[in-house]
Structures are given as structure tokens and as C-alpha cells.
Amino acid sequence: MTDVQSWNRESLPIVQLSLDSENPRTADPRLTGYSPLERMLLVDGNACMELLDDIVATGRLNPIENIICIKESGNTIVLEGNRRLTCLQAWANPSIIPDHLPELAEYRRQVTLIKKSSSQVPISEVEVTIAPDRESAQRWISLKHESGNAGRGVRRWTPMMQEYVEKRNNPEKCPATLAYVEFLYETFPNHEELSASLDKALKKYTNLQRVLKKKLAHRYLGVLYEHGKINPQYPYATLLPVALKLISDQAKDHAPNGDAWSRRLNKNEDVEDYFNEFKELWPESIGEKLQDTNPDNHSNHNMPPKPEPVTEKETDNPKYPTNSSLNLHQEEIDFGHPIPQRKVSKPSQSHVFRGLDLTAFPDRIHDLVRQTSKLRINTYPEVIATVMRTIVDLSTGYYLEQRNLSAKGNLNKRIRTALLNADPSSSTNPPAEKCTANQKLFTELNRGLGNSLQLSVHSAERRSSSSDILHDGDLFASYLETLNTKLAGGHERETTQ
């Protein structure tokens, strides 16, 4: 990799700069056919408006934030600074924002008002750093957007965006989750229910990752993941029912038992139990396996044609096939690949908050959770107990603020307020064996759990045992994930500044 100090710096007019069509922030299969400017506004328009307000207020860009470009096919492509370039180009000429969609028309109106109400002259020229190629620039750009430690205005890449970066760097290493999502969009582009469920499920992308990273799940879904691609093992029509079931479930906030999906589908045995609930939807149950599913055979003569574009309104067929319509029996089901036997594994007793990804919360909370999840309970019990209290307090306060709820009272009361808003069913009192984690938390809050949590910070005498930390960590992990799901469901929010 070339020395960064040797990269050229130039002062260029903004009209000579182009947005990156491969920007991972806007590389979304739902936005195929839109221009880079349209994609940026549709994905991150509110953040762009906030950034434009900041720029117009001072009349300049943040001087410590470099715009990184490459020269490609005679164009100067911005790799780092696409939001800033979007703001500058729109400020200079609001009419470049098309108005064929209501969202875009609204952003055009906002930019026009900002321009008219400001005495600042739009910035027409910026200083940029020219990287020799994408690969050289990517390491520094990834560090900035993945660490969460950069300055104001930097927005963390979501897990889906990070997977797009991996795919762009090496298509053969495209992660399984992204490959499967793209496969569904390409194979069933006009299936309204599937598309609507995908749109919702993508807001909880880490939940999809937990399932689709497991090879066991691929076998139930009737596909083979290899070399960054999804290859169907059965005719396309037989893949739809199980895919629709999985994606529709992941679009919901909770599993049927009330648990968060991250807890319901965390291990291989969980995934096996889940898919065994609807064996009649397995591709193996519906159709014959393809004769040639070797991904190394690049000819398509053995592949079935993709289904004709069809919407649910055009057919009277049931959404899912049933045992009666297929005349199949469970004992006749035999996978082409043997399903591995369940492995008995003990739950982790060494960490809290493992796999908890609070993408709807500010970066500081996100980083506190991530860093705490790396600490072993037996080694750092007091540190974990203290930071856990801080995480719960900060997250609760942020949630109450975002939902315009009262933040008055002690921590115990504020947690109850947030929990009841995010999960009203938490106040019900079912039999112990049917209680969800949130219902257990609500019961313990009535016994003063929040006040006990406060002592981790306010009492020099109190000591926390590993078992207490594990118990509280499980309850508050479910609580935090519930708050995150509620915030993400109200509006797609990738991060906060």
C-alpha cells in the first residue's frame, strides 16, 4: 500500500467531482436504477439536511475531514465525503434534486429554503486528496466508518454496508447474508409480500446474519452458498415458501414466544428447531432436487427458468403449500445433504451482551456495549457491573428522549417507563414457564432491580457476583434489544451523530 503522505492534494470545483456509484452506504438492491444522488438522499437524506445546516451556518467544511478521491475513466470519483459532496452540489443548485418522488421533492424544497435564508455564498471549490486506487484508500475509509471513533458528522457503516464493502473488494467473498438477500430480490422481484417483508427485515440485518451465516440454514432453504454466490439446489418455485416464511418472521419484532429473534435463533440447534416447525415448506418437500447444482459449472442448461413476474393479486394459490396439497408425509422427507445431528452445547457463562448490536442508538452506546461484551465476567466483574449500569442508564435516557416520554424519577422508574412503551405486554404476568425476558425484568423492577443496579455506581461497599451479572445481563440485553427494535421500527436510523 502506498504511503498516504505521498498522495496528491488538489483544489477542485465541485462540478468536477462525481459521487461514488459503488458507495456501500447506498449500495442497496432496492435502489437499483436510481442515480447516486437519488440513492444518497433516499438512504440518508435527513442526515444530509442536518449536515447542510451545519455547513451553511459556518460557510465552510470541517477542515480536519479529508475528501478522498480517485481518478477513474477520466472522472474524479469521491470515495470518502459523498454526503458532503451531495450537500455542496445541492446547495449550489437545488434543482439537481429531481422531484419525481415525494421524498426527493421534499429535500429539494428544504435545500431551496436553506439557500434562500442564508447569506453565505455556496462553496464552489474544495480541497481533495487523490488516492492512487480504491484498495489503497479503502483501509483508511473502513477504519473511519467502522471504529465509531471519528469526529462529528461521521456515520458508522451498518452491518449491511460493511458486507457491501467486502463484496466490492472481492466478489467471491460476498458474505452469505448479502448474497441471499440479493438472490431473493433478483429471483422474485415482483413478489409484493416478500419485498415488503425484506424491507422490514433489513432494518434488523444482524438478526438475518445470525441465521444466514449458518450452513445448516442454507440446507433448509434449499440453496448452496459458495464463492460469494447463492446457487439454488431446487427449482425456484420450491424455494419461495420457506424463504417467505423466514423473511416474514424476521420482519416481526419478536418471535411467537415473545423473545427477541436474536435470542430465539442464536445457535445451530435453535435454527434446527425453528425450521422443523414447518417441514411442509422445505424445498425438499415440494420438488425434486436439480440434477446439476455444481456452482463451478457455469453453463445454465441445467438451471430452471426464473419464475415469471407475478404478484399475489394475480393468483389464487395459497401463500404456503400445505401437507394436504402436496400429499407428503414427514417420514418421507429426506434432504439431499444430511442435516447434522444436534450438538449439545452449554450456554456461554463468560460474557454479557454478546451479539447485541444497538444500531439505532448513538455510537457511544454502541461502542460501550461492544467493548463490554469483550470482557470476561470472572476477570472484570466490577467493571462490567459498573458499565452495565451506565449502558442501561444512557440507553433508557436516549430512548425516552426520542419517544418524547418523561425522563423524571429514579432509574428504576425510568426503565419501567421505557419498557412499558416498547413492550406493553411486559406488565402481564403469565405462568413462570411462559414468561418472556421482558416480563421477568418488569417483575424484578417491581422488586427494585433498578435501584440495586444504581448501587453498582453509588455504593463503595457493594460487590457484584458473576451469577448476578449474568442474570442481570440477560434481562437487560433483551430490554436493550427491545428498545433498539422500537427505535429502528419508527424510522430507519443507521446511526446518530
Coordinates of C-alpha atoms in Angstrom, one line a residue:
M1 CA 0.0 0.0 0.0
T2 CA 1.4 3.4 -0.9
D3 CA 2.4 6.0 1.7
V4 CA -0.5 8.3 2.5
Q5 CA 1.8 11.2 2.8
S6 CA 2.7 10.8 -0.9
W7 CA -0.9 11.2 -2.1
N8 CA -1.6 14.4 -4.1
R9 CA -3.8 17.1 -2.8
E10 CA -5.8 19.3 -5.3
S11 CA -8.3 22.1 -5.1
L12 CA -11.1 21.2 -7.5
P13 CA -14.5 22.7 -8.4
I14 CA -17.4 20.6 -7.0
V15 CA -18.9 20.3 -10.5
Q16 CA -15.8 18.2 -11.5
L17 CA -16.4 15.7 -8.7
S18 CA -18.7 12.7 -9.0
L19 CA -20.5 10.7 -6.3
D20 CA -19.4 7.1 -6.0
S21 CA -21.8 4.7 -7.6
E22 CA -20.2 1.9 -5.5
N23 CA -20.7 3.7 -2.2
P24 CA -21.5 1.0 0.4
R25 CA -23.9 3.3 2.1
T26 CA -26.2 3.4 -0.9
A27 CA -25.5 0.0 -2.4
D28 CA -29.0 -1.4 -1.7
P29 CA -30.7 -3.8 -4.2
R30 CA -34.0 -1.8 -3.6
L31 CA -32.4 1.3 -5.2
T32 CA -31.3 -0.2 -8.4
G33 CA -31.9 2.2 -11.3
Y34 CA -31.6 5.4 -9.2
S35 CA -28.7 7.8 -9.6
P36 CA -26.0 8.1 -6.9
L37 CA -27.5 11.4 -5.8
E38 CA -31.0 10.0 -5.5
R39 CA -29.8 6.9 -3.6
M40 CA -27.9 9.1 -1.1
L41 CA -30.9 11.2 -0.4
L42 CA -33.3 8.2 -0.2
V43 CA -31.0 6.5 2.2
D44 CA -29.5 9.3 4.2
G45 CA -31.5 12.4 3.3
N46 CA -32.3 13.6 6.8
A47 CA -28.6 13.4 7.8
C48 CA -27.7 15.3 4.7
M49 CA -30.1 18.1 5.6
E50 CA -28.6 18.3 9.1
L51 CA -25.1 18.3 7.7
L52 CA -26.0 21.0 5.2
D53 CA -27.4 23.2 8.0
D54 CA -24.0 22.9 9.8
I55 CA -22.1 23.7 6.6
V56 CA -24.3 26.7 5.7
A57 CA -24.0 28.0 9.3
T58 CA -20.2 28.4 9.0
G59 CA -19.8 28.7 5.3
R60 CA -17.1 26.0 5.3
L61 CA -16.4 22.3 5.6
N62 CA -14.8 20.8 8.7
P63 CA -11.1 21.3 7.9
I64 CA -9.9 18.2 9.6
E65 CA -12.1 15.9 7.5
N66 CA -10.5 15.0 4.2
I67 CA -12.4 14.3 1.0
I68 CA -10.7 11.3 -0.6
C69 CA -11.0 10.7 -4.4
I70 CA -9.6 8.6 -7.2
K71 CA -9.2 9.2 -10.8
E72 CA -11.2 6.7 -12.8
S73 CA -12.0 6.7 -16.5
G74 CA -11.4 10.4 -16.8
N75 CA -13.6 11.2 -13.8
T76 CA -12.8 12.3 -10.2
I77 CA -14.8 9.9 -8.0
V78 CA -15.3 10.8 -4.3
L79 CA -14.8 7.7 -2.1
E80 CA -14.9 9.5 1.2
G81 CA -17.1 12.5 1.5
N82 CA -20.2 11.6 -0.5
R83 CA -22.6 13.2 2.0
R84 CA -20.6 16.4 1.9
L85 CA -20.5 16.5 -1.9
T86 CA -24.2 15.8 -2.0
C87 CA -24.8 18.8 0.3
L88 CA -22.5 21.1 -1.6
Q89 CA -23.9 20.2 -5.1
A90 CA -27.5 20.6 -3.8
W91 CA -26.7 23.9 -2.1
A92 CA -25.1 25.3 -5.2
N93 CA -28.1 24.2 -7.4
P94 CA -31.1 22.7 -5.6
S95 CA -32.7 21.9 -9.0
I96 CA -30.3 19.0 -9.4
I97 CA -32.5 17.1 -6.9
P98 CA -35.3 15.5 -9.0
D99 CA -38.8 15.8 -7.8
H100 CA -40.4 12.7 -9.2
L101 CA -40.7 11.1 -5.7
P102 CA -42.3 12.9 -2.7
E103 CA -39.2 12.3 -0.6
L104 CA -36.9 13.9 -3.1
A105 CA -39.3 16.8 -3.7
E106 CA -39.3 17.5 0.0
Y107 CA -35.5 17.5 0.2
R108 CA -35.4 19.8 -2.9
R109 CA -37.8 22.2 -1.1
Q110 CA -35.7 22.1 2.1
V111 CA -32.4 22.9 0.3
T112 CA -34.1 25.7 -1.6
L113 CA -35.3 27.3 1.7
I114 CA -31.8 26.8 3.3
K115 CA -30.2 28.6 0.3
K116 CA -32.7 31.5 0.3
S117 CA -32.5 32.0 4.0
S118 CA -28.7 32.1 4.2
S119 CA -26.3 35.0 3.4
Q120 CA -23.5 32.5 2.9
V121 CA -22.2 32.0 -0.6
P122 CA -22.3 28.3 -1.7
I123 CA -18.9 26.6 -1.7
S124 CA -17.8 26.0 -5.2
E125 CA -14.4 24.5 -4.7
V126 CA -12.9 22.1 -2.2
E127 CA -9.6 20.6 -1.4
V128 CA -9.4 16.8 -2.0
T129 CA -6.8 14.1 -1.5
I130 CA -6.2 11.9 -4.6
A131 CA -5.6 8.2 -3.7
P132 CA -3.9 6.0 -6.3
D133 CA -6.7 3.4 -6.3
R134 CA -9.7 2.1 -4.3
E135 CA -7.7 -0.5 -2.5
S136 CA -5.2 2.0 -1.1
A137 CA -8.0 4.3 0.2
Q138 CA -10.3 1.5 1.5
R139 CA -8.2 0.7 4.6
W140 CA -8.4 4.2 5.9
I141 CA -12.0 4.8 5.0
S142 CA -13.1 1.5 6.7
L143 CA -11.2 2.4 9.8
K144 CA -13.1 5.7 10.0
H145 CA -16.6 4.3 9.5
E146 CA -16.2 1.0 11.4
S147 CA -14.4 2.2 14.5
G148 CA -17.0 4.7 15.6
N149 CA -14.2 6.9 17.0
A150 CA -14.2 9.6 14.3
G151 CA -15.3 13.1 14.7
R152 CA -18.7 14.8 14.4
G153 CA -20.6 14.1 11.3
V154 CA -19.1 10.6 10.6
R155 CA -21.8 8.0 10.3
R156 CA -21.0 4.4 11.1
W157 CA -21.5 1.9 8.3
T158 CA -24.3 -0.5 9.2
P159 CA -23.6 -4.3 9.1
M160 CA -25.2 -4.5 5.6
M161 CA -23.0 -1.6 4.3
Q162 CA -19.9 -3.4 5.7
E163 CA -20.8 -6.5 3.8
Y164 CA -21.1 -4.5 0.6
V165 CA -17.6 -3.3 1.2
E166 CA -16.4 -6.9 1.5
K167 CA -18.2 -7.8 -1.7
R168 CA -16.8 -4.8 -3.6
N169 CA -13.3 -5.7 -2.5
N170 CA -13.7 -9.3 -3.6
P171 CA -17.0 -10.6 -5.1
E172 CA -16.0 -14.2 -4.3
K173 CA -16.1 -13.2 -0.6
C174 CA -19.5 -11.6 -0.6
P175 CA -21.0 -12.7 2.8
A176 CA -23.8 -15.3 2.8
T177 CA -26.4 -12.9 4.2
L178 CA -25.9 -10.3 1.5
A179 CA -25.7 -12.9 -1.2
Y180 CA -29.0 -14.4 -0.1
V181 CA -30.8 -11.1 0.1
E182 CA -29.6 -10.1 -3.4
F183 CA -30.7 -13.6 -4.6
L184 CA -34.2 -13.1 -3.4
Y185 CA -34.5 -9.6 -4.9
E186 CA -33.2 -10.8 -8.2
T187 CA -35.2 -14.0 -8.3
F188 CA -38.6 -12.8 -7.0
P189 CA -38.6 -9.0 -8.0
N190 CA -42.3 -8.6 -8.2
H191 CA -43.4 -10.6 -5.2
E192 CA -45.1 -7.9 -3.1
E193 CA -45.2 -9.7 0.3
L194 CA -41.6 -10.9 0.1
S195 CA -40.4 -7.4 -0.9
A196 CA -42.3 -5.7 1.8
S197 CA -41.0 -8.2 4.4
L198 CA -37.5 -7.8 3.2
D199 CA -37.7 -4.1 3.5
K200 CA -38.6 -4.5 7.2
A201 CA -36.2 -7.4 7.9
L202 CA -33.2 -5.4 6.5
K203 CA -33.7 -2.9 9.4
K204 CA -32.7 -5.8 11.7
Y205 CA -29.9 -7.0 9.5
T206 CA -27.9 -8.6 12.3
N207 CA -30.8 -10.9 13.0
L208 CA -30.7 -12.1 9.4
Q209 CA -26.9 -12.6 9.7
R210 CA -27.3 -14.8 12.7
V211 CA -29.4 -17.2 10.7
L212 CA -27.9 -17.0 7.2
K213 CA -24.3 -17.3 8.4
K214 CA -25.1 -20.9 9.4
K215 CA -24.6 -23.5 6.7
L216 CA -27.4 -25.5 8.4
A217 CA -29.9 -22.8 7.4
H218 CA -28.8 -22.9 3.8
R219 CA -29.7 -26.6 3.6
Y220 CA -33.2 -25.9 4.9
L221 CA -33.5 -23.0 2.5
G222 CA -32.5 -25.3 -0.4
V223 CA -29.5 -23.3 -1.5
L224 CA -25.8 -23.7 -1.7
Y225 CA -23.5 -20.7 -0.8
E226 CA -20.1 -20.9 -2.4
H227 CA -17.7 -18.4 -3.8
G228 CA -19.8 -15.4 -2.7
K229 CA -22.9 -16.6 -4.6
I230 CA -26.2 -18.4 -3.8
N231 CA -26.9 -21.4 -6.1
P232 CA -30.4 -23.0 -5.9
Q233 CA -30.5 -26.7 -5.2
Y234 CA -34.1 -27.0 -6.2
P235 CA -36.4 -25.2 -8.7
Y236 CA -37.0 -21.6 -7.9
A237 CA -40.7 -22.0 -7.2
T238 CA -39.9 -24.5 -4.4
L239 CA -37.5 -22.1 -2.7
L240 CA -40.2 -19.3 -2.2
P241 CA -42.4 -20.7 0.6
V242 CA -39.6 -21.3 3.1
A243 CA -37.8 -18.0 2.1
L244 CA -41.1 -16.1 2.6
K245 CA -41.7 -17.8 6.0
L246 CA -38.2 -16.9 7.2
I247 CA -38.2 -13.3 5.9
S248 CA -41.7 -12.6 7.1
D249 CA -40.8 -13.8 10.6
Q250 CA -37.6 -11.8 10.7
A251 CA -39.6 -8.7 9.7
K252 CA -41.5 -9.0 13.0
D253 CA -40.3 -7.5 16.2
H254 CA -40.4 -10.7 18.3
A255 CA -40.7 -14.5 17.9
P256 CA -44.1 -16.0 18.7
N257 CA -42.9 -16.8 22.3
G258 CA -42.2 -13.1 22.9
D259 CA -38.4 -13.4 22.8
A260 CA -36.2 -11.3 20.5
W261 CA -35.2 -13.1 17.4
S262 CA -31.5 -12.8 18.3
R263 CA -32.2 -15.0 21.3
R264 CA -34.6 -17.3 19.5
L265 CA -32.2 -18.1 16.7
N266 CA -28.8 -17.8 18.3
K267 CA -27.4 -21.4 17.9
N268 CA -27.5 -24.2 15.4
E269 CA -29.9 -26.2 17.5
D270 CA -32.2 -23.1 17.6
V271 CA -32.2 -22.9 13.8
E272 CA -32.9 -26.6 13.5
D273 CA -35.9 -26.4 15.9
Y274 CA -37.2 -23.3 14.0
F275 CA -37.2 -24.9 10.6
N276 CA -38.6 -28.1 11.9
E277 CA -41.8 -26.2 12.8
F278 CA -42.7 -26.0 9.1
K279 CA -41.3 -29.1 7.4
E280 CA -44.0 -28.9 4.7
L281 CA -42.3 -25.7 3.4
W282 CA -38.9 -27.3 2.8
P283 CA -37.9 -27.3 -0.8
E284 CA -37.1 -31.0 -0.5
S285 CA -40.8 -31.5 0.5
I286 CA -42.1 -29.6 -2.6
G287 CA -39.9 -30.5 -5.6
E288 CA -37.1 -32.7 -7.0
K289 CA -33.5 -31.7 -6.5
L290 CA -31.8 -30.3 -9.6
Q291 CA -29.6 -32.7 -11.4
D292 CA -26.7 -30.3 -11.6
T293 CA -26.2 -27.8 -8.9
N294 CA -22.4 -27.5 -9.1
P295 CA -21.6 -23.8 -8.9
D296 CA -18.3 -24.4 -10.8
N297 CA -20.4 -25.5 -13.9
H298 CA -21.1 -22.1 -15.4
S299 CA -23.4 -23.3 -18.1
N300 CA -27.0 -22.7 -17.4
H301 CA -28.5 -25.5 -19.4
N302 CA -29.5 -27.4 -16.3
M303 CA -30.9 -24.4 -14.5
P304 CA -34.7 -23.9 -14.4
P305 CA -36.0 -20.7 -15.8
K306 CA -36.7 -18.0 -13.2
P307 CA -40.4 -17.7 -12.3
E308 CA -42.4 -15.3 -14.4
P309 CA -43.0 -12.0 -12.7
V310 CA -46.2 -12.5 -10.7
T311 CA -47.8 -10.7 -7.8
E312 CA -50.0 -12.3 -5.2
K313 CA -53.1 -10.4 -6.6
E314 CA -52.7 -12.3 -9.9
T315 CA -53.0 -15.8 -8.4
D316 CA -55.4 -17.7 -6.1
N317 CA -52.7 -20.1 -4.9
P318 CA -52.2 -20.2 -1.2
K319 CA -49.1 -18.4 0.1
Y320 CA -47.6 -21.5 1.5
P321 CA -48.1 -25.1 0.2
T322 CA -49.7 -27.4 2.8
N323 CA -49.2 -31.1 3.5
S324 CA -52.6 -31.9 2.1
S325 CA -52.0 -30.2 -1.2
L326 CA -48.6 -31.9 -1.6
N327 CA -49.8 -35.3 -0.3
L328 CA -46.5 -35.7 1.6
H329 CA -45.7 -37.2 5.0
Q330 CA -43.0 -36.2 7.4
E331 CA -41.3 -39.6 7.3
E332 CA -40.9 -39.3 3.5
I333 CA -38.8 -36.1 3.9
D334 CA -35.1 -36.8 3.1
F335 CA -32.6 -34.0 2.5
G336 CA -30.1 -34.3 -0.3
H337 CA -27.5 -33.2 2.2
P338 CA -27.8 -34.9 5.6
I339 CA -28.7 -32.4 8.3
P340 CA -26.0 -32.5 11.1
Q341 CA -27.1 -34.0 14.4
R342 CA -27.8 -31.5 17.1
K343 CA -24.8 -30.7 19.2
V344 CA -25.4 -30.2 22.8
S345 CA -23.6 -27.1 23.9
K346 CA -23.6 -25.2 27.1
P347 CA -24.6 -21.5 27.1
S348 CA -21.8 -19.0 27.4
Q349 CA -21.2 -18.2 31.0
S350 CA -18.3 -15.8 30.4
H351 CA -19.6 -12.7 28.8
V352 CA -22.6 -10.4 28.7
F353 CA -24.2 -8.5 25.7
R354 CA -22.5 -10.9 23.2
G355 CA -24.1 -10.2 19.7
L356 CA -26.1 -7.2 20.9
D357 CA -26.0 -4.6 18.1
L358 CA -27.7 -1.4 19.1
T359 CA -27.7 0.2 15.6
A360 CA -30.5 2.7 16.5
F361 CA -28.6 4.2 19.4
P362 CA -25.7 6.7 19.3
D363 CA -22.2 5.5 18.6
R364 CA -21.0 5.9 22.2
I365 CA -23.7 3.5 23.5
H366 CA -23.0 1.1 20.6
D367 CA -19.3 1.1 21.5
L368 CA -19.8 0.7 25.2
V369 CA -21.9 -2.4 24.5
R370 CA -19.3 -3.8 22.1
Q371 CA -16.4 -3.2 24.4
T372 CA -18.2 -4.6 27.4
S373 CA -19.1 -7.8 25.6
K374 CA -15.4 -8.5 25.2
L375 CA -14.7 -8.5 29.0
R376 CA -14.8 -11.9 30.8
I377 CA -17.1 -11.8 33.8
N378 CA -14.8 -13.8 36.0
T379 CA -11.9 -11.3 35.3
Y380 CA -13.7 -8.0 35.4
P381 CA -17.0 -8.4 37.4
E382 CA -16.9 -4.9 39.0
V383 CA -16.0 -3.2 35.7
I384 CA -18.9 -5.0 33.9
A385 CA -21.4 -4.3 36.7
T386 CA -20.5 -0.6 36.7
V387 CA -20.5 -0.2 32.9
M388 CA -23.7 -2.2 32.6
R389 CA -25.5 0.4 34.8
T390 CA -24.1 3.2 32.6
I391 CA -25.2 1.5 29.4
V392 CA -28.7 0.9 30.8
D393 CA -29.0 4.5 32.1
L394 CA -27.7 6.1 28.9
S395 CA -29.9 3.9 26.6
T396 CA -33.0 4.4 28.7
G397 CA -32.5 8.2 28.7
Y398 CA -31.9 8.3 25.0
Y399 CA -35.0 6.2 24.3
L400 CA -37.2 8.3 26.5
E401 CA -35.9 11.5 24.7
Q402 CA -36.5 10.0 21.3
R403 CA -40.0 8.9 22.2
N404 CA -40.9 12.2 23.9
L405 CA -41.5 10.5 27.2
S406 CA -40.9 11.8 30.7
A407 CA -37.3 11.1 32.0
K408 CA -38.1 12.1 35.5
G409 CA -37.7 9.8 38.5
N410 CA -35.1 7.3 39.6
L411 CA -33.5 4.7 37.3
N412 CA -36.0 2.0 38.3
K413 CA -38.9 4.2 37.3
R414 CA -37.4 5.4 34.0
I415 CA -36.6 1.8 33.0
R416 CA -40.2 0.8 33.7
T417 CA -41.5 3.7 31.6
A418 CA -39.3 2.8 28.6
L419 CA -40.1 -0.9 28.9
L420 CA -43.8 -0.4 29.0
N421 CA -43.7 1.9 26.0
A422 CA -41.5 -0.5 23.9
D423 CA -43.2 -3.7 25.1
P424 CA -46.7 -3.2 26.7
S425 CA -47.0 -6.9 27.2
S426 CA -44.1 -6.9 29.7
S427 CA -46.5 -5.9 32.5
T428 CA -48.6 -9.1 32.1
N429 CA -47.9 -11.9 34.5
P430 CA -48.2 -15.3 32.7
P431 CA -47.1 -18.6 34.3
A432 CA -43.3 -18.7 35.1
E433 CA -42.6 -21.2 32.3
K434 CA -44.1 -18.8 29.7
C435 CA -42.6 -15.6 30.9
T436 CA -40.5 -13.6 28.4
A437 CA -37.3 -11.9 29.4
N438 CA -39.1 -8.5 29.5
Q439 CA -41.9 -9.8 31.7
K440 CA -39.3 -11.2 34.1
L441 CA -37.5 -7.8 34.0
F442 CA -40.7 -6.0 34.8
T443 CA -41.4 -8.2 37.8
E444 CA -37.9 -7.7 39.1
L445 CA -38.2 -3.9 38.6
N446 CA -41.2 -4.0 40.9
R447 CA -38.8 -5.5 43.4
G448 CA -36.3 -2.7 43.0
L449 CA -33.8 -4.2 40.5
G450 CA -33.1 -0.7 39.0
N451 CA -32.3 0.6 42.5
S452 CA -30.0 -2.3 43.0
L453 CA -28.3 -1.6 39.7
Q454 CA -27.7 2.0 40.9
L455 CA -25.6 0.7 43.8
S456 CA -23.0 -0.6 41.3
V457 CA -22.1 3.1 40.9
H458 CA -23.2 4.8 44.1
S459 CA -22.1 2.3 46.8
A460 CA -18.4 1.7 47.6
E461 CA -19.4 -1.3 49.7
R462 CA -21.5 -3.3 47.2
R463 CA -19.8 -6.1 45.3
S464 CA -21.3 -7.9 42.3
S465 CA -21.1 -11.7 41.9
S466 CA -20.7 -13.4 38.5
S467 CA -24.1 -15.0 38.8
D468 CA -25.8 -11.7 39.5
I469 CA -24.1 -10.1 36.5
L470 CA -25.1 -13.0 34.2
H471 CA -28.7 -12.8 35.4
D472 CA -29.0 -9.1 35.1
G473 CA -27.1 -9.1 31.8
D474 CA -29.6 -11.5 30.2
L475 CA -32.5 -9.4 31.3
F476 CA -31.1 -6.1 30.2
A477 CA -29.8 -7.5 26.9
S478 CA -33.4 -8.3 26.0
Y479 CA -34.6 -4.9 27.3
L480 CA -32.0 -3.0 25.2
E481 CA -32.8 -5.0 22.1
T482 CA -36.5 -4.3 22.5
L483 CA -35.7 -0.5 22.8
N484 CA -33.5 -0.8 19.7
T485 CA -36.1 -2.6 17.7
K486 CA -38.8 0.0 18.6
L487 CA -36.5 2.9 17.6
A488 CA -35.5 1.3 14.4
G489 CA -39.1 0.5 13.6
G490 CA -40.2 4.1 13.9
H491 CA -37.8 5.3 11.2
E492 CA -34.8 3.7 9.7
R493 CA -31.9 5.1 11.6
E494 CA -28.4 3.8 10.8
T495 CA -26.6 5.7 13.5
T496 CA -26.6 9.1 15.2
Q497 CA -24.1 11.8 15.3

